[in-house]
Amino acid sequence: MTSDKGELIRLSKSSISDLEKDAVLGVLDREFLGMGAEVVAFEAALELFFGRPVACVVNGTAALHLALQACGIGPGDEVLVPSLTYIASFQAISATGAKPVACDIDPLGCILDIRDAEKRMTNRTKAIMPVHYTGGVGDLAGIYKFAEENGLRVIEDAAHAFGTLYNDVRVGSFGDVACFSFDGIKNITSGEGGCIVCDDLQVLQKIRDARLLGVQNDTEKRAAGERSWSFGVGAQGWRYHMSNIMAAIGIEQLKRFPDLAARRRELARVYDQKFADHAVIRTLPRDYDHVVPHIYVVRIKNLVSRVDLQEKLLALGIQSGVHYQPNHTNQYYLDESAAPLNVTTRIYPELLTLPLHPDLSDDDVVRVSSELMRLLA
Ligand SMILES: *Cc1c(COP(=O)(O)O)cnc(C)c1O
């Protein structure tokens, strides 16, 4: 599918084929919409993909929330997290009662700066949440080393990085706990949805119970086509499970993933090539042999008005975005006593996200890059 002349080039969108539509109709025909066979099958497919146990949940934010809770993070605890992330990372942390401690990023990759995080450690720091911004992971080994030295859990916000390889293995297939999102525009979607990948079976069992209101072993009962009528509840739970409708979409998207990923990579490479050596447009250093990009972000030096630039692009039929307003500037997370986040503050006004989704044509991407360069000339 290509966008015809005059049609809006969307920043992002779901890529849906007849496979997903038929799968959803199948679930509707069988009239079992809740958590059942399709969720079991989607989890099994994801376990093959990652080579590790997986629990599916209602969205990526819930995945982060449950992962933190299952790792024992709660009131009085602090979690190191880059300020430059979706508000979901911060909300998931504060939902547990813990405090998100906003950290700075490295100026090139825009990924958590471990030296800055180290300065913000206190004796209340319990975990670190690296965010795989745009799909890149940076020095993940360095983060794990840092966490090990300081006795921290690592909850990876891998919402952008489904399919990304690190040292030739998939993000999520190693490490502590990785959380993914399957919202409508992520690398694969299940409508809404998310999952936790983790080989700590105690943590995973807590997550499985907590996604079904804390009812112990309800996951196992449902997988066997049963359910609990009288039950033990050992911890605070939530209504965070995935439905069969969502899982049916996810199963088909996972089958299509090799094509979807290849397309995202090809388009990001076209952008990279167009902007190579440009005077004011800086690309993020991402190796698309390894990274599956969720979004395509550039930095624009000396940008006077991003709003103005975005309006001009939109007038040309090109949507653009900003990922993200730094969370430490949000009133709910303001911390007057925190050291300034110099890199984040300097870089944020330069960030612009350009259209990237699997149904864009190469020509679309060429047009977006040409128009952007023309507007900046
Ligand atoms: C999408 C996203 C999430 C949350 O996922 P939802 O499925 O939307 O709840 C968390 N973190 C980041 C960085 C994301 O992009």
mmCIF file with all atom_site columns, N, CA and C in Angstrom, residues 86-115:
data_model
loop_
_atom_site.group_PDB
_atom_site.id
_atom_site.type_symbol
_atom_site.label_atom_id
_atom_site.label_alt_id
_atom_site.label_comp_id
_atom_site.label_asym_id
_atom_site.label_entity_id
_atom_site.label_seq_id
_atom_site.pdbx_PDB_ins_code
_atom_site.Cartn_x
_atom_site.Cartn_y
_atom_site.Cartn_z
_atom_site.occupancy
_atom_site.B_iso_or_equiv
_atom_site.pdbx_formal_charge
_atom_site.auth_seq_id
_atom_site.auth_comp_id
_atom_site.auth_asym_id
_atom_site.auth_atom_id
_atom_site.pdbx_PDB_model_num
ATOM 1  N N  . TYR A 1 86  ? 8.342  7.856  27.249 1.00 0.00 ? 86  TYR A N  1
ATOM 2  C CA . TYR A 1 86  ? 6.892  8.034  27.296 1.00 0.00 ? 86  TYR A CA 1
ATOM 3  C C  . TYR A 1 86  ? 6.465  8.113  28.759 1.00 0.00 ? 86  TYR A C  1
ATOM 4  N N  . ILE A 1 87  ? 5.430  8.889  29.001 1.00 0.00 ? 87  ILE A N  1
ATOM 5  C CA . ILE A 1 87  ? 4.925  9.073  30.364 1.00 0.00 ? 87  ILE A CA 1
ATOM 6  C C  . ILE A 1 87  ? 4.579  7.737  31.029 1.00 0.00 ? 87  ILE A C  1
ATOM 7  N N  . ALA A 1 88  ? 4.341  6.712  30.213 1.00 0.00 ? 88  ALA A N  1
ATOM 8  C CA . ALA A 1 88  ? 3.987  5.382  30.733 1.00 0.00 ? 88  ALA A CA 1
ATOM 9  C C  . ALA A 1 88  ? 5.069  4.834  31.664 1.00 0.00 ? 88  ALA A C  1
ATOM 10 N N  . SER A 1 89  ? 6.339  5.041  31.338 1.00 0.00 ? 89  SER A N  1
ATOM 11 C CA . SER A 1 89  ? 7.419  4.514  32.184 1.00 0.00 ? 89  SER A CA 1
ATOM 12 C C  . SER A 1 89  ? 7.321  5.121  33.583 1.00 0.00 ? 89  SER A C  1
ATOM 13 N N  . PHE A 1 90  ? 7.110  6.433  33.630 1.00 0.00 ? 90  PHE A N  1
ATOM 14 C CA . PHE A 1 90  ? 7.021  7.132  34.923 1.00 0.00 ? 90  PHE A CA 1
ATOM 15 C C  . PHE A 1 90  ? 5.757  6.725  35.681 1.00 0.00 ? 90  PHE A C  1
ATOM 16 N N  . GLN A 1 91  ? 4.645  6.655  34.961 1.00 0.00 ? 91  GLN A N  1
ATOM 17 C CA . GLN A 1 91  ? 3.383  6.311  35.622 1.00 0.00 ? 91  GLN A CA 1
ATOM 18 C C  . GLN A 1 91  ? 3.423  4.887  36.175 1.00 0.00 ? 91  GLN A C  1
ATOM 19 N N  . ALA A 1 92  ? 4.081  3.992  35.460 1.00 0.00 ? 92  ALA A N  1
ATOM 20 C CA . ALA A 1 92  ? 4.166  2.606  35.942 1.00 0.00 ? 92  ALA A CA 1
ATOM 21 C C  . ALA A 1 92  ? 4.945  2.567  37.253 1.00 0.00 ? 92  ALA A C  1
ATOM 22 N N  . ILE A 1 93  ? 5.999  3.357  37.333 1.00 0.00 ? 93  ILE A N  1
ATOM 23 C CA . ILE A 1 93  ? 6.805  3.395  38.563 1.00 0.00 ? 93  ILE A CA 1
ATOM 24 C C  . ILE A 1 93  ? 6.001  4.012  39.704 1.00 0.00 ? 93  ILE A C  1
ATOM 25 N N  . SER A 1 94  ? 5.391  5.165  39.443 1.00 0.00 ? 94  SER A N  1
ATOM 26 C CA . SER A 1 94  ? 4.661  5.825  40.540 1.00 0.00 ? 94  SER A CA 1
ATOM 27 C C  . SER A 1 94  ? 3.420  5.026  40.929 1.00 0.00 ? 94  SER A C  1
ATOM 28 N N  . ALA A 1 95  ? 2.887  4.214  40.023 1.00 0.00 ? 95  ALA A N  1
ATOM 29 C CA . ALA A 1 95  ? 1.727  3.372  40.363 1.00 0.00 ? 95  ALA A CA 1
ATOM 30 C C  . ALA A 1 95  ? 2.063  2.389  41.485 1.00 0.00 ? 95  ALA A C  1
ATOM 31 N N  . THR A 1 96  ? 3.321  1.997  41.595 1.00 0.00 ? 96  THR A N  1
ATOM 32 C CA . THR A 1 96  ? 3.709  1.070  42.671 1.00 0.00 ? 96  THR A CA 1
ATOM 33 C C  . THR A 1 96  ? 3.909  1.790  43.997 1.00 0.00 ? 96  THR A C  1
ATOM 34 N N  . GLY A 1 97  ? 3.909  3.130  43.953 1.00 0.00 ? 97  GLY A N  1
ATOM 35 C CA . GLY A 1 97  ? 4.215  3.909  45.146 1.00 0.00 ? 97  GLY A CA 1
ATOM 36 C C  . GLY A 1 97  ? 5.672  4.318  45.201 1.00 0.00 ? 97  GLY A C  1
ATOM 37 N N  . ALA A 1 98  ? 6.488  3.777  44.266 1.00 0.00 ? 98  ALA A N  1
ATOM 38 C CA . ALA A 1 98  ? 7.906  4.143  44.225 1.00 0.00 ? 98  ALA A CA 1
ATOM 39 C C  . ALA A 1 98  ? 8.079  5.487  43.514 1.00 0.00 ? 98  ALA A C  1
ATOM 40 N N  . LYS A 1 99  ? 9.293  6.041  43.640 1.00 0.00 ? 99  LYS A N  1
ATOM 41 C CA . LYS A 1 99  ? 9.581  7.339  43.029 1.00 0.00 ? 99  LYS A CA 1
ATOM 42 C C  . LYS A 1 99  ? 10.434 7.149  41.772 1.00 0.00 ? 99  LYS A C  1
ATOM 43 N N  . PRO A 1 100 ? 9.955  7.642  40.627 1.00 0.00 ? 100 PRO A N  1
ATOM 44 C CA . PRO A 1 100 ? 10.806 7.625  39.441 1.00 0.00 ? 100 PRO A CA 1
ATOM 45 C C  . PRO A 1 100 ? 11.864 8.719  39.562 1.00 0.00 ? 100 PRO A C  1
ATOM 46 N N  . VAL A 1 101 ? 13.130 8.353  39.441 1.00 0.00 ? 101 VAL A N  1
ATOM 47 C CA . VAL A 1 101 ? 14.215 9.336  39.523 1.00 0.00 ? 101 VAL A CA 1
ATOM 48 C C  . VAL A 1 101 ? 14.706 9.608  38.101 1.00 0.00 ? 101 VAL A C  1
ATOM 49 N N  . ALA A 1 102 ? 14.401 10.809 37.615 1.00 0.00 ? 102 ALA A N  1
ATOM 50 C CA . ALA A 1 102 ? 14.681 11.162 36.223 1.00 0.00 ? 102 ALA A CA 1
ATOM 51 C C  . ALA A 1 102 ? 16.183 11.273 35.994 1.00 0.00 ? 102 ALA A C  1
ATOM 52 N N  . CYS A 1 103 ? 16.686 10.565 34.987 1.00 0.00 ? 103 CYS A N  1
ATOM 53 C CA . CYS A 1 103 ? 18.109 10.565 34.663 1.00 0.00 ? 103 CYS A CA 1
ATOM 54 C C  . CYS A 1 103 ? 18.334 11.177 33.285 1.00 0.00 ? 103 CYS A C  1
ATOM 55 N N  . ASP A 1 104 ? 19.572 11.601 33.079 1.00 0.00 ? 104 ASP A N  1
ATOM 56 C CA . ASP A 1 104 ? 19.951 12.228 31.816 1.00 0.00 ? 104 ASP A CA 1
ATOM 57 C C  . ASP A 1 104 ? 20.311 11.145 30.788 1.00 0.00 ? 104 ASP A C  1
ATOM 58 N N  . ILE A 1 105 ? 20.523 11.600 29.556 1.00 0.00 ? 105 ILE A N  1
ATOM 59 C CA . ILE A 1 105 ? 20.811 10.692 28.441 1.00 0.00 ? 105 ILE A CA 1
ATOM 60 C C  . ILE A 1 105 ? 22.154 11.067 27.814 1.00 0.00 ? 105 ILE A C  1
ATOM 61 N N  . ASP A 1 106 ? 22.686 10.156 27.022 1.00 0.00 ? 106 ASP A N  1
ATOM 62 C CA . ASP A 1 106 ? 23.880 10.507 26.266 1.00 0.00 ? 106 ASP A CA 1
ATOM 63 C C  . ASP A 1 106 ? 23.420 11.289 25.029 1.00 0.00 ? 106 ASP A C  1
ATOM 64 N N  . PRO A 1 107 ? 24.208 12.280 24.622 1.00 0.00 ? 107 PRO A N  1
ATOM 65 C CA . PRO A 1 107 ? 23.729 13.198 23.593 1.00 0.00 ? 107 PRO A CA 1
ATOM 66 C C  . PRO A 1 107 ? 23.654 12.585 22.193 1.00 0.00 ? 107 PRO A C  1
ATOM 67 N N  . LEU A 1 108 ? 24.336 11.520 21.939 1.00 0.00 ? 108 LEU A N  1
ATOM 68 C CA . LEU A 1 108 ? 24.322 10.939 20.588 1.00 0.00 ? 108 LEU A CA 1
ATOM 69 C C  . LEU A 1 108 ? 23.163 9.963  20.424 1.00 0.00 ? 108 LEU A C  1
ATOM 70 N N  . GLY A 1 109 ? 23.110 8.969  21.289 1.00 0.00 ? 109 GLY A N  1
ATOM 71 C CA . GLY A 1 109 ? 22.095 7.930  21.148 1.00 0.00 ? 109 GLY A CA 1
ATOM 72 C C  . GLY A 1 109 ? 20.783 8.248  21.837 1.00 0.00 ? 109 GLY A C  1
ATOM 73 N N  . CYS A 1 110 ? 20.798 9.286  22.716 1.00 0.00 ? 110 CYS A N  1
ATOM 74 C CA . CYS A 1 110 ? 19.609 9.670  23.482 1.00 0.00 ? 110 CYS A CA 1
ATOM 75 C C  . CYS A 1 110 ? 19.116 8.527  24.369 1.00 0.00 ? 110 CYS A C  1
ATOM 76 N N  . ILE A 1 111 ? 20.071 7.798  24.933 1.00 0.00 ? 111 ILE A N  1
ATOM 77 C CA . ILE A 1 111 ? 19.765 6.657  25.792 1.00 0.00 ? 111 ILE A CA 1
ATOM 78 C C  . ILE A 1 111 ? 20.364 6.918  27.166 1.00 0.00 ? 111 ILE A C  1
ATOM 79 N N  . LEU A 1 112 ? 19.732 6.355  28.192 1.00 0.00 ? 112 LEU A N  1
ATOM 80 C CA . LEU A 1 112 ? 20.149 6.527  29.591 1.00 0.00 ? 112 LEU A CA 1
ATOM 81 C C  . LEU A 1 112 ? 21.671 6.605  29.751 1.00 0.00 ? 112 LEU A C  1
ATOM 82 N N  . ASP A 1 113 ? 22.121 7.673  30.424 1.00 0.00 ? 113 ASP A N  1
ATOM 83 C CA . ASP A 1 113 ? 23.548 7.859  30.690 1.00 0.00 ? 113 ASP A CA 1
ATOM 84 C C  . ASP A 1 113 ? 23.852 7.283  32.074 1.00 0.00 ? 113 ASP A C  1
ATOM 85 N N  . ILE A 1 114 ? 24.612 6.198  32.063 1.00 0.00 ? 114 ILE A N  1
ATOM 86 C CA . ILE A 1 114 ? 24.848 5.454  33.300 1.00 0.00 ? 114 ILE A CA 1
ATOM 87 C C  . ILE A 1 114 ? 25.641 6.285  34.321 1.00 0.00 ? 114 ILE A C  1
ATOM 88 N N  . ARG A 1 115 ? 26.521 7.162  33.834 1.00 0.00 ? 115 ARG A N  1
ATOM 89 C CA . ARG A 1 115 ? 27.291 7.987  34.775 1.00 0.00 ? 115 ARG A CA 1
ATOM 90 C C  . ARG A 1 115 ? 26.386 8.981  35.498 1.00 0.00 ? 115 ARG A C  1
#
